Amino acid sequence: MARWQTKAPAVRRVTVPRETPPPLQGHLRLGDPPDEPGAITVNSRHLTRGGRPWFPVTGEFHYGRYPAAEWREELLKIRAGGVTAVAAYVFWNLHEERRGVFDWSGDRDLRRFAMICFELGLDLVVRIGPWAHGESRNGGFPDWLLAAGCVPRTDDPRYLALVRPFFEQIGARLRGLTRAHGGPVVAVQVENELHDQPGHLLTLKRLAKEAGIDAPLWTATGWGHAVLPPDELIPLFGGYPEAAWDTAHDGWPRQSRAHYFFGPGRDDDSIGADLRTTEVAATDETQLARYPFATCELGGGMYTSYHRRPIVAAADIAALALVKLGSGSVWQGYYMYHGASQKVGALSTLQESHATGYPNDCPVIGYDFQAPLGEFGQFRESYRHLRLQHLWLGCDGPDLATMTLTMPPGAPEDTADRDALRWAVRSDGCSGFLFVNNHQPVETLPAHEGVRFAVELDGRELVVPREPVTVLPGAFFAWPLARRVGRSVLLTATAQPVCVIGAGAAAPEAARTAGEPVHVFTQTAGIPVELVFDAATVAGIEGPATVTRDGGEVVVSGLRPGPGCLLRVTDAGGGTAGVLVLDHDSALTATRGRLWGADRLVLSDRPAVIDGDRLVVYGGAGETARAVRSRSAGSRTLGEARDRVLVFPAPELAGEADGVFGVLPVPGPVGGGGRVVTVEAVKEAGPARRPVVDAASGRASAPVDADFDDAAVYHLTVPPEALEGDDEVLLRLDWVGDVGRAYIGGRLVADQFWYGPPWEIGLRRFRTELLEHGLELRLLPLREDAPVYLSPQARPPAYPGGSVLELRGATLVPLSRTVVGAGAG
């Protein structure tokens, strides 16, 4: 047998304990008063809100690095991705670059940002520092602070005297927007990656409260075995698919491997390791049992440092997130969820660099992070994969939050193990979810044949699937165990839950009982869908499937997942519920929300955003027009679907149907991209720059301003008609080289350390000056002996004369917005 395919034992077994010790209560000095309406509280296992378990999903978005005029549009995209809370650093050097001179205007207007979050129903997590990092100059400290004769990040009174006015400024911006006043601020993080100053963290919490900054939840980063003041701050954790702060070694960072294995471990001591001056000696995590397993930095991608420029794939991001869910996370937090652009300050650039004593040179401007939403709002493939998980958490998250981890016997302990199938169960002792991961970056995992699982749960053995299946390389999914579908019990399913469409969701043709819920599932990893119900809870099942009774079970098979695969389940008491099973490609296009007076599910190959009673679809750029593989028979292909969206339940305006979905046309053109920019070659590049290595870090240093005197220079002219309207237009540059910079009127507006994918620059924010000046592009060649890491798939095949530089093309791609179904209902 080929080494990439493994035979499995007949059945993989695990026994879930019938009883789990109750969580510790009342010991954490956190939370709202429990008698307040909608109170947020926390115990050792999970968070609660309004007396019900609560599973937040947080996405990092830096308001100060994005145009304020576009905040609302981007926050709507974030919300449409299933994110429920936005986290944002408050970078000190953005607000007080000159001592005593504060700037909270324009793109720095924290209050305006918080109010838009509130308007859109998004919670807000403010990361107030004072030291923040985020690849910011001095970690976010203004230069003047480092020359102020104090000891930063300690209880030095001189330092605290400087922090206090900054915190008071933040408090003034958030006045009336805290939870106590019904506002969106649910959590405050103090400091960042401070692992050995618990007393100082407590001081910062006290100073913040005195300044009027308050929230039910107070947090601090817990990685690196941080020592936090007991019971005062929730330790938050992270995990990244790659690490731009690692060295340029030709391989995958060792610690990243651990994030693709299920297990109870929370810490990743590699995060921030490049900045710690002492080694982490502790390995014991027993003290963490006092706190819920919460995260704030699950890698939504990865930035590019000059010396290390990895490509992070969508599956790398989504599989890691699923493994954290399977391992016990009760708070998913992503860094970054939305990319951004570093500001150029009045006194200096504001990026982390060797010049400021940091170990990594970062781009001056670009902070795209390969995030689900890019530097200019581009939708990425990872957005779709994470949204699928978030839709599920929006329905089952409260139950999942109460469930604990059970690891199977013989689970792999060595992160070098590539042969064992990785799986785990989370359960409350009565129901649960089975998680499987067969994906990790860089190294392809083998297929596993003959896979079946047996889970002993609440005195009953649940075997899934009934017949062995093959788990293919790259597969990752979660299957339900003994979950309610209406009042029936779904014992097992080889399909992943997506969401539950609520009262009134049944299409008239598909159900006769008004108000029945419709449980939506998706096929996973190409495995045939099989639903097994507890026969004692089911009176009948109608729909396009084969239904058989086998002892105490009702087995549903022969399903053809897609928009028409809707079943109607009648429970033993006569109540009904729907089960809609989508194919995986369709599920990846799903958006859910309140639209035209009902809870609806929208399928759109183009990203869809719900804004009140407006359904807005985007098209024409990058992932927004990604070709979708042909679906199963009777389903749609992209060529048929790009000019329409499917909506369930069907609105009255829908003139035709696809399965049980109503079809709405997308008016106007479907994103007419591909327009060519006029490119004038002004100057050829000089000799390739010799590598420069930073003596302190031993890592390659980025070119400085003077090095761009020898760059290849191009002048790009954009036709005025391309910039008409309010939609974003991307300049997409297909090139290969080392470092590129883009200038408009002599001002640096964008830059990139080349790492393989096209370089995209949003032009909307530069419209006026771009039409006046055009854009100047300066590109430097990449030497064959440059001490930088590039992902293998991106590496140039040849270096003519020892270096490579080529501008292959420049095109304009509109991110057009179209309102669909205006007046539908």
PDB file of C-alpha atoms in Angstrom, residues 214-456:
ATOM      1  CA  ASP A 214     -14.816  49.247  32.035  1.00  0.00           C
ATOM      2  CA  ALA A 215     -16.226  45.960  30.796  1.00  0.00           C
ATOM      3  CA  PRO A 216     -17.543  42.719  32.255  1.00  0.00           C
ATOM      4  CA  LEU A 217     -14.572  40.815  30.860  1.00  0.00           C
ATOM      5  CA  TRP A 218     -10.912  41.693  31.419  1.00  0.00           C
ATOM      6  CA  THR A 219      -8.264  39.730  29.595  1.00  0.00           C
ATOM      7  CA  ALA A 220      -4.554  39.354  28.981  1.00  0.00           C
ATOM      8  CA  THR A 221      -2.559  37.178  26.628  1.00  0.00           C
ATOM      9  CA  GLY A 222      -1.676  33.922  28.332  1.00  0.00           C
ATOM     10  CA  TRP A 223       0.840  32.382  25.961  1.00  0.00           C
ATOM     11  CA  GLY A 224       4.427  31.863  26.985  1.00  0.00           C
ATOM     12  CA  HIS A 225       3.079  30.480  30.292  1.00  0.00           C
ATOM     13  CA  ALA A 226       2.312  34.025  31.357  1.00  0.00           C
ATOM     14  CA  VAL A 227       1.899  34.610  35.080  1.00  0.00           C
ATOM     15  CA  LEU A 228      -1.281  36.627  35.527  1.00  0.00           C
ATOM     16  CA  PRO A 229      -2.843  38.041  38.698  1.00  0.00           C
ATOM     17  CA  PRO A 230      -5.078  35.187  39.912  1.00  0.00           C
ATOM     18  CA  ASP A 231      -8.776  35.406  39.023  1.00  0.00           C
ATOM     19  CA  GLU A 232      -8.503  38.986  37.716  1.00  0.00           C
ATOM     20  CA  LEU A 233      -7.928  38.468  33.993  1.00  0.00           C
ATOM     21  CA  ILE A 234      -8.970  35.719  31.585  1.00  0.00           C
ATOM     22  CA  PRO A 235      -5.854  34.329  29.877  1.00  0.00           C
ATOM     23  CA  LEU A 236      -6.382  34.322  26.103  1.00  0.00           C
ATOM     24  CA  PHE A 237      -4.441  32.060  23.770  1.00  0.00           C
ATOM     25  CA  GLY A 238      -3.572  31.764  20.122  1.00  0.00           C
ATOM     26  CA  GLY A 239      -2.153  29.593  17.405  1.00  0.00           C
ATOM     27  CA  TYR A 240      -0.837  30.301  13.921  1.00  0.00           C
ATOM     28  CA  PRO A 241      -0.414  28.137  10.813  1.00  0.00           C
ATOM     29  CA  GLU A 242       2.941  29.819  10.196  1.00  0.00           C
ATOM     30  CA  ALA A 243       5.254  32.275  11.930  1.00  0.00           C
ATOM     31  CA  ALA A 244       6.820  35.234  10.144  1.00  0.00           C
ATOM     32  CA  TRP A 245       8.770  35.892  13.362  1.00  0.00           C
ATOM     33  CA  ASP A 246      10.569  32.546  13.012  1.00  0.00           C
ATOM     34  CA  THR A 247      13.938  32.364  11.281  1.00  0.00           C
ATOM     35  CA  ALA A 248      14.327  31.882   7.528  1.00  0.00           C
ATOM     36  CA  HIS A 249      14.919  28.138   7.920  1.00  0.00           C
ATOM     37  CA  ASP A 250      13.622  26.082   5.026  1.00  0.00           C
ATOM     38  CA  GLY A 251      10.764  24.299   6.740  1.00  0.00           C
ATOM     39  CA  TRP A 252       7.548  24.579   8.729  1.00  0.00           C
ATOM     40  CA  PRO A 253       7.769  26.164  12.227  1.00  0.00           C
ATOM     41  CA  ARG A 254       7.839  23.378  14.798  1.00  0.00           C
ATOM     42  CA  GLN A 255       5.276  24.858  17.159  1.00  0.00           C
ATOM     43  CA  SER A 256       2.708  25.375  14.397  1.00  0.00           C
ATOM     44  CA  ARG A 257       2.375  21.602  14.072  1.00  0.00           C
ATOM     45  CA  ALA A 258       0.765  21.298  17.497  1.00  0.00           C
ATOM     46  CA  HIS A 259      -2.240  23.336  16.382  1.00  0.00           C
ATOM     47  CA  TYR A 260      -3.399  20.583  14.045  1.00  0.00           C
ATOM     48  CA  PHE A 261      -3.671  17.973  16.817  1.00  0.00           C
ATOM     49  CA  PHE A 262      -6.621  17.784  19.204  1.00  0.00           C
ATOM     50  CA  GLY A 263      -5.806  17.969  22.886  1.00  0.00           C
ATOM     51  CA  PRO A 264      -6.288  19.925  26.110  1.00  0.00           C
ATOM     52  CA  GLY A 265      -3.173  22.082  25.736  1.00  0.00           C
ATOM     53  CA  ARG A 266      -3.810  25.805  25.321  1.00  0.00           C
ATOM     54  CA  ASP A 267      -0.392  27.459  25.336  1.00  0.00           C
ATOM     55  CA  ASP A 268       1.868  28.247  22.393  1.00  0.00           C
ATOM     56  CA  ASP A 269       5.118  29.574  23.759  1.00  0.00           C
ATOM     57  CA  SER A 270       6.396  30.392  20.266  1.00  0.00           C
ATOM     58  CA  ILE A 271       4.085  33.419  19.964  1.00  0.00           C
ATOM     59  CA  GLY A 272       6.113  36.424  21.002  1.00  0.00           C
ATOM     60  CA  ALA A 273       9.196  34.273  21.544  1.00  0.00           C
ATOM     61  CA  ASP A 274      11.216  36.539  19.267  1.00  0.00           C
ATOM     62  CA  LEU A 275      10.690  39.383  21.754  1.00  0.00           C
ATOM     63  CA  ARG A 276      11.135  37.532  25.070  1.00  0.00           C
ATOM     64  CA  THR A 277      14.482  37.857  26.760  1.00  0.00           C
ATOM     65  CA  THR A 278      14.073  34.759  28.932  1.00  0.00           C
ATOM     66  CA  GLU A 279      13.254  31.156  28.097  1.00  0.00           C
ATOM     67  CA  VAL A 280       9.883  29.725  29.066  1.00  0.00           C
ATOM     68  CA  ALA A 281      10.588  27.047  31.642  1.00  0.00           C
ATOM     69  CA  ALA A 282       7.078  26.176  32.844  1.00  0.00           C
ATOM     70  CA  THR A 283       5.001  23.515  31.107  1.00  0.00           C
ATOM     71  CA  ASP A 284       2.256  22.886  33.681  1.00  0.00           C
ATOM     72  CA  GLU A 285      -1.187  24.206  32.711  1.00  0.00           C
ATOM     73  CA  THR A 286      -3.169  23.018  35.744  1.00  0.00           C
ATOM     74  CA  GLN A 287      -3.829  26.608  36.902  1.00  0.00           C
ATOM     75  CA  LEU A 288      -5.727  27.216  33.661  1.00  0.00           C
ATOM     76  CA  ALA A 289      -8.561  24.990  34.880  1.00  0.00           C
ATOM     77  CA  ARG A 290      -9.819  28.053  36.757  1.00  0.00           C
ATOM     78  CA  TYR A 291     -10.542  29.808  33.437  1.00  0.00           C
ATOM     79  CA  PRO A 292     -12.454  28.984  30.252  1.00  0.00           C
ATOM     80  CA  PHE A 293     -10.425  28.070  27.170  1.00  0.00           C
ATOM     81  CA  ALA A 294     -10.571  31.344  25.233  1.00  0.00           C
ATOM     82  CA  THR A 295      -8.562  32.609  22.278  1.00  0.00           C
ATOM     83  CA  CYS A 296      -7.767  35.985  20.750  1.00  0.00           C
ATOM     84  CA  GLU A 297      -5.102  35.150  18.167  1.00  0.00           C
ATOM     85  CA  LEU A 298      -6.048  32.199  16.038  1.00  0.00           C
ATOM     86  CA  GLY A 299      -4.181  32.977  12.869  1.00  0.00           C
ATOM     87  CA  GLY A 300      -6.511  34.395  10.248  1.00  0.00           C
ATOM     88  CA  GLY A 301      -3.431  34.344   8.045  1.00  0.00           C
ATOM     89  CA  MET A 302       0.122  35.602   8.544  1.00  0.00           C
ATOM     90  CA  TYR A 303       2.031  38.755   7.757  1.00  0.00           C
ATOM     91  CA  THR A 304       5.218  38.737   5.716  1.00  0.00           C
ATOM     92  CA  SER A 305       8.450  39.752   7.387  1.00  0.00           C
ATOM     93  CA  TYR A 306      11.334  40.516   5.066  1.00  0.00           C
ATOM     94  CA  HIS A 307      13.209  37.343   5.943  1.00  0.00           C
ATOM     95  CA  ARG A 308      10.188  34.982   6.102  1.00  0.00           C
ATOM     96  CA  ARG A 309       7.299  35.210   3.603  1.00  0.00           C
ATOM     97  CA  PRO A 310       5.007  32.189   3.873  1.00  0.00           C
ATOM     98  CA  ILE A 311       1.817  31.553   1.921  1.00  0.00           C
ATOM     99  CA  VAL A 312      -1.042  30.528   4.213  1.00  0.00           C
ATOM    100  CA  ALA A 313      -3.853  28.594   2.527  1.00  0.00           C
ATOM    101  CA  ALA A 314      -7.530  28.816   3.449  1.00  0.00           C
ATOM    102  CA  ALA A 315      -7.583  25.194   4.595  1.00  0.00           C
ATOM    103  CA  ASP A 316      -4.632  25.881   6.922  1.00  0.00           C
ATOM    104  CA  ILE A 317      -6.675  28.580   8.657  1.00  0.00           C
ATOM    105  CA  ALA A 318      -9.985  26.726   8.785  1.00  0.00           C
ATOM    106  CA  ALA A 319      -8.538  23.389   9.933  1.00  0.00           C
ATOM    107  CA  LEU A 320      -6.674  25.093  12.777  1.00  0.00           C
ATOM    108  CA  ALA A 321      -9.869  26.856  13.869  1.00  0.00           C
ATOM    109  CA  LEU A 322     -11.805  23.577  13.827  1.00  0.00           C
ATOM    110  CA  VAL A 323      -9.120  21.824  15.883  1.00  0.00           C
ATOM    111  CA  LYS A 324      -9.404  24.553  18.530  1.00  0.00           C
ATOM    112  CA  LEU A 325     -13.167  24.042  18.613  1.00  0.00           C
ATOM    113  CA  GLY A 326     -12.679  20.305  18.990  1.00  0.00           C
ATOM    114  CA  SER A 327     -10.102  20.857  21.736  1.00  0.00           C
ATOM    115  CA  GLY A 328     -12.375  22.909  23.971  1.00  0.00           C
ATOM    116  CA  SER A 329     -12.316  26.539  22.853  1.00  0.00           C
ATOM    117  CA  VAL A 330     -15.334  28.537  24.026  1.00  0.00           C
ATOM    118  CA  TRP A 331     -14.265  31.836  22.483  1.00  0.00           C
ATOM    119  CA  GLN A 332     -12.877  31.925  18.934  1.00  0.00           C
ATOM    120  CA  GLY A 333     -10.741  35.022  18.350  1.00  0.00           C
ATOM    121  CA  TYR A 334      -8.901  35.665  15.071  1.00  0.00           C
ATOM    122  CA  TYR A 335      -5.862  37.816  14.389  1.00  0.00           C
ATOM    123  CA  MET A 336      -6.170  39.288  11.852  1.00  0.00           C
ATOM    124  CA  TYR A 337      -9.685  38.849  10.497  1.00  0.00           C
ATOM    125  CA  HIS A 338      -9.395  41.984   8.352  1.00  0.00           C
ATOM    126  CA  GLY A 339      -6.133  43.286   6.925  1.00  0.00           C
ATOM    127  CA  ALA A 340      -5.141  46.945   7.013  1.00  0.00           C
ATOM    128  CA  SER A 341      -2.452  49.474   6.114  1.00  0.00           C
ATOM    129  CA  GLN A 342       0.101  50.900   8.513  1.00  0.00           C
ATOM    130  CA  LYS A 343      -0.031  54.654   8.906  1.00  0.00           C
ATOM    131  CA  VAL A 344       2.935  56.877   8.171  1.00  0.00           C
ATOM    132  CA  GLY A 345       3.242  59.181  11.160  1.00  0.00           C
ATOM    133  CA  ALA A 346       4.126  62.845  11.214  1.00  0.00           C
ATOM    134  CA  LEU A 347       7.547  62.013  12.657  1.00  0.00           C
ATOM    135  CA  SER A 348       8.323  58.550  11.327  1.00  0.00           C
ATOM    136  CA  THR A 349       6.976  55.426   9.756  1.00  0.00           C
ATOM    137  CA  LEU A 350       5.144  53.254  12.278  1.00  0.00           C
ATOM    138  CA  GLN A 351       6.063  49.664  11.426  1.00  0.00           C
ATOM    139  CA  GLU A 352       8.172  47.191  13.401  1.00  0.00           C
ATOM    140  CA  SER A 353      11.733  47.215  12.076  1.00  0.00           C
ATOM    141  CA  HIS A 354      15.359  46.382  12.770  1.00  0.00           C
ATOM    142  CA  ALA A 355      15.991  50.139  12.930  1.00  0.00           C
ATOM    143  CA  THR A 356      13.869  50.351  16.095  1.00  0.00           C
ATOM    144  CA  GLY A 357      15.497  47.353  17.749  1.00  0.00           C
ATOM    145  CA  TYR A 358      12.941  44.719  16.799  1.00  0.00           C
ATOM    146  CA  PRO A 359      13.904  41.357  15.297  1.00  0.00           C
ATOM    147  CA  ASN A 360      11.766  41.552  12.142  1.00  0.00           C
ATOM    148  CA  ASP A 361      11.612  44.022   9.293  1.00  0.00           C
ATOM    149  CA  CYS A 362       7.985  44.517   8.233  1.00  0.00           C
ATOM    150  CA  PRO A 363       6.527  46.368   5.253  1.00  0.00           C
ATOM    151  CA  VAL A 364       6.249  50.105   5.809  1.00  0.00           C
ATOM    152  CA  ILE A 365       2.563  50.131   4.807  1.00  0.00           C
ATOM    153  CA  GLY A 366       1.200  46.685   3.941  1.00  0.00           C
ATOM    154  CA  TYR A 367      -0.525  44.751   6.718  1.00  0.00           C
ATOM    155  CA  ASP A 368      -2.734  42.526   4.586  1.00  0.00           C
ATOM    156  CA  PHE A 369      -1.978  39.484   6.761  1.00  0.00           C
ATOM    157  CA  GLN A 370      -3.506  37.186   4.095  1.00  0.00           C
ATOM    158  CA  ALA A 371      -6.594  37.674   6.256  1.00  0.00           C
ATOM    159  CA  PRO A 372     -10.134  36.487   5.414  1.00  0.00           C
ATOM    160  CA  LEU A 373     -10.795  40.108   4.458  1.00  0.00           C
ATOM    161  CA  GLY A 374      -7.756  41.704   2.885  1.00  0.00           C
ATOM    162  CA  GLU A 375      -5.964  45.009   3.235  1.00  0.00           C
ATOM    163  CA  PHE A 376      -8.502  46.645   0.912  1.00  0.00           C
ATOM    164  CA  GLY A 377     -11.554  44.595   1.863  1.00  0.00           C
ATOM    165  CA  GLN A 378     -10.944  41.725  -0.579  1.00  0.00           C
ATOM    166  CA  PHE A 379     -12.864  38.546   0.207  1.00  0.00           C
ATOM    167  CA  ARG A 380     -10.576  35.541   0.559  1.00  0.00           C
ATOM    168  CA  GLU A 381     -11.313  31.827   0.362  1.00  0.00           C
ATOM    169  CA  SER A 382     -10.669  31.577   4.114  1.00  0.00           C
ATOM    170  CA  TYR A 383     -13.623  33.937   4.685  1.00  0.00           C
ATOM    171  CA  ARG A 384     -15.986  31.325   3.221  1.00  0.00           C
ATOM    172  CA  HIS A 385     -14.495  28.421   5.192  1.00  0.00           C
ATOM    173  CA  LEU A 386     -14.574  30.256   8.513  1.00  0.00           C
ATOM    174  CA  ARG A 387     -18.074  31.592   7.849  1.00  0.00           C
ATOM    175  CA  LEU A 388     -19.298  28.005   7.571  1.00  0.00           C
ATOM    176  CA  GLN A 389     -17.982  27.306  11.080  1.00  0.00           C
ATOM    177  CA  HIS A 390     -19.367  30.569  12.450  1.00  0.00           C
ATOM    178  CA  LEU A 391     -22.860  29.902  11.097  1.00  0.00           C
ATOM    179  CA  TRP A 392     -22.787  26.663  13.076  1.00  0.00           C
ATOM    180  CA  LEU A 393     -21.551  28.395  16.232  1.00  0.00           C
ATOM    181  CA  GLY A 394     -24.335  30.942  15.884  1.00  0.00           C
ATOM    182  CA  CYS A 395     -26.789  28.083  16.518  1.00  0.00           C
ATOM    183  CA  ASP A 396     -24.965  25.352  18.431  1.00  0.00           C
ATOM    184  CA  GLY A 397     -22.298  27.512  20.070  1.00  0.00           C
ATOM    185  CA  PRO A 398     -24.154  27.863  23.385  1.00  0.00           C
ATOM    186  CA  ASP A 399     -24.421  24.079  23.708  1.00  0.00           C
ATOM    187  CA  LEU A 400     -20.851  23.514  22.543  1.00  0.00           C
ATOM    188  CA  ALA A 401     -19.597  25.979  25.163  1.00  0.00           C
ATOM    189  CA  THR A 402     -20.756  23.665  27.960  1.00  0.00           C
ATOM    190  CA  MET A 403     -19.157  20.565  26.433  1.00  0.00           C
ATOM    191  CA  THR A 404     -15.825  19.157  27.535  1.00  0.00           C
ATOM    192  CA  LEU A 405     -13.142  17.337  25.615  1.00  0.00           C
ATOM    193  CA  THR A 406     -12.774  13.565  25.549  1.00  0.00           C
ATOM    194  CA  MET A 407      -9.667  12.235  23.811  1.00  0.00           C
ATOM    195  CA  PRO A 408      -9.686   8.722  22.345  1.00  0.00           C
ATOM    196  CA  PRO A 409      -7.244   6.077  23.552  1.00  0.00           C
ATOM    197  CA  GLY A 410      -4.008   6.103  21.626  1.00  0.00           C
ATOM    198  CA  ALA A 411      -4.371   9.653  20.362  1.00  0.00           C
ATOM    199  CA  PRO A 412      -1.074  10.834  18.864  1.00  0.00           C
ATOM    200  CA  GLU A 413       1.196  12.631  21.301  1.00  0.00           C
ATOM    201  CA  ASP A 414       4.113  13.358  18.962  1.00  0.00           C
ATOM    202  CA  THR A 415       3.490  16.316  16.656  1.00  0.00           C
ATOM    203  CA  ALA A 416       5.697  14.614  14.077  1.00  0.00           C
ATOM    204  CA  ASP A 417       3.101  11.825  13.775  1.00  0.00           C
ATOM    205  CA  ARG A 418       1.653  11.904  10.258  1.00  0.00           C
ATOM    206  CA  ASP A 419       0.068   8.445  10.279  1.00  0.00           C
ATOM    207  CA  ALA A 420      -2.598   8.509  13.002  1.00  0.00           C
ATOM    208  CA  LEU A 421      -6.017   9.942  12.203  1.00  0.00           C
ATOM    209  CA  ARG A 422      -6.667  12.911  14.488  1.00  0.00           C
ATOM    210  CA  TRP A 423     -10.074  13.018  16.156  1.00  0.00           C
ATOM    211  CA  ALA A 424     -11.792  13.889  19.413  1.00  0.00           C
ATOM    212  CA  VAL A 425     -15.220  14.335  20.995  1.00  0.00           C
ATOM    213  CA  ARG A 426     -16.776  17.253  22.865  1.00  0.00           C
ATOM    214  CA  SER A 427     -19.817  16.350  24.925  1.00  0.00           C
ATOM    215  CA  ASP A 428     -21.951  17.293  27.899  1.00  0.00           C
ATOM    216  CA  GLY A 429     -22.499  13.601  28.679  1.00  0.00           C
ATOM    217  CA  CYS A 430     -25.786  13.428  26.756  1.00  0.00           C
ATOM    218  CA  SER A 431     -25.001  14.838  23.325  1.00  0.00           C
ATOM    219  CA  GLY A 432     -21.967  16.181  21.547  1.00  0.00           C
ATOM    220  CA  PHE A 433     -19.884  16.479  18.422  1.00  0.00           C
ATOM    221  CA  LEU A 434     -17.209  14.314  16.861  1.00  0.00           C
ATOM    222  CA  PHE A 435     -14.311  16.271  15.346  1.00  0.00           C
ATOM    223  CA  VAL A 436     -11.916  14.946  12.703  1.00  0.00           C
ATOM    224  CA  ASN A 437      -8.859  16.621  11.190  1.00  0.00           C
ATOM    225  CA  ASN A 438      -6.724  15.193   8.403  1.00  0.00           C
ATOM    226  CA  HIS A 439      -5.089  18.405   7.280  1.00  0.00           C
ATOM    227  CA  GLN A 440      -1.968  20.346   8.119  1.00  0.00           C
ATOM    228  CA  PRO A 441       0.115  22.831   6.132  1.00  0.00           C
ATOM    229  CA  VAL A 442       3.184  21.897   4.087  1.00  0.00           C
ATOM    230  CA  GLU A 443       3.083  18.131   4.711  1.00  0.00           C
ATOM    231  CA  THR A 444       0.171  16.248   3.146  1.00  0.00           C
ATOM    232  CA  LEU A 445      -1.413  13.723   5.493  1.00  0.00           C
ATOM    233  CA  PRO A 446      -2.397  10.267   4.186  1.00  0.00           C
ATOM    234  CA  ALA A 447      -5.851   9.027   3.299  1.00  0.00           C
ATOM    235  CA  HIS A 448      -7.403   6.734   5.906  1.00  0.00           C
ATOM    236  CA  GLU A 449      -9.454   3.804   4.645  1.00  0.00           C
ATOM    237  CA  GLY A 450     -12.096   1.837   6.503  1.00  0.00           C
ATOM    238  CA  VAL A 451     -12.895   4.563   9.002  1.00  0.00           C
ATOM    239  CA  ARG A 452     -15.696   4.144  11.540  1.00  0.00           C
ATOM    240  CA  PHE A 453     -16.102   5.645  14.993  1.00  0.00           C
ATOM    241  CA  ALA A 454     -17.850   4.191  18.040  1.00  0.00           C
ATOM    242  CA  VAL A 455     -18.716   6.679  20.771  1.00  0.00           C
ATOM    243  CA  GLU A 456     -20.092   5.394  24.078  1.00  0.00           C
TER     244      GLU A 456
END
